[in-house]
Amino acid sequence: MKALRKANFLLIGIIFMFILAACSGQESNSSTSEGNSNSNEEQKNLKDVKIVLNWFPKAQHGGLYAAQENGLFEKKGLKVTIEPGGPQVSSIQMVASGSADFGLAHADQMVIARNQGIELVAVAAAMQGSPQALMFHKGKGINDFDELNGRKVYIQPGITYWDFLKSKYNLNNVQELAYTGQHSNFISDVNSVSQAFVTSEPFFLKKDGVEVETKLISDAGYNPYNIVLYVTKDYLEKNEETVKAFVEAFVEGWYLYKDSYEEINKVIQKNNTDMELESLKFEAEAQKDFVYGGDAAEHGVGYMTEERWATLIKQLYDLGLLEKTFDAKEIFTTKYLPRRESK
């Protein structure tokens, strides 16, 4: 009888344990479902925005991809679509038409666009200076730009800084040849000159066994901000909170990229399979001073000054590229930049 009673107690205990486990499972499932529901709800509440790049994905867009990869935009309530640029893509035209909300461009492109009636507002500058340069064979460089006279120069027709150099240095004895992106003619003529970016061409030429030197265009006093994040004036007035959120994530992304660029470069490469990781690494390291140096060292990544914008506007006006000047405050703002202590 005692044995039967023990068996009954044991059976009841087992049944009770099963009931507890079932209840626990139901609670766990309920919690999981609730978590998924919240996650889906959060996704629904994210605001869709699109940014169009100034070129195909490269290390110069590292901060943007770092922000996206680390969920910084989502934390700010944004769902960001990144659309690549390219030779047939005008980020300014896309943003102006409403096909994209944000864009990346060079400061001089923005100034010229504004003079054409497209009211853009710069909200952050990824690069404090321009990596645009002239490239020479090693040992064939120049001390000043007037020494370009008597040389062949491969240059893109209509490029703004070339107009500036010709005007300032009286380059009447230069043989201008169209830059095509191919360097075979430059390589075969050791006295020739080619346009370049210090963040890319020297790397590729060295791989081909050609040692080169460069001279930054900024040495001549022409130094527009590069990789500038902008919106239209109308979009800014209607979406201030969105702009603020985007800018904060964008800037923080650049700080993340500084220390994790090799990992983020893998993401960039997936979006631009023509780029090698070795090339992206060179670009990331070569652009550090442009991104984190200058005024950014003291005021933080993205910082801009009225003086720099006003100087650029005057330079373009003096070149005859603007019909009229305008107040620099109309084309940029630092209002949405996060304040950061210098390091």
Short mmCIF file of C-alpha atoms in Angstrom, two decimals, residues 14 32 54 62 71 111 126 137 163 172 239 334:
data_model
loop_
_atom_site.label_atom_id
_atom_site.label_comp_id
_atom_site.label_asym_id
_atom_site.label_seq_id
_atom_site.Cartn_x
_atom_site.Cartn_y
_atom_site.Cartn_z
CA ILE A 14 5.96 14.25 -12.77
CA THR A 32 9.66 35.83 -28.12
CA ASN A 54 29.19 61.17 -55.61
CA GLY A 62 33.68 54.80 -45.22
CA GLY A 71 23.08 50.29 -36.91
CA VAL A 111 28.27 76.49 -55.25
CA ALA A 126 33.62 64.45 -44.63
CA HIS A 137 57.05 60.81 -62.59
CA ASP A 163 40.64 76.94 -64.64
CA ASN A 172 49.65 79.62 -71.68
CA ASN A 239 12.70 67.66 -42.07
CA THR A 334 27.05 73.46 -38.69
#
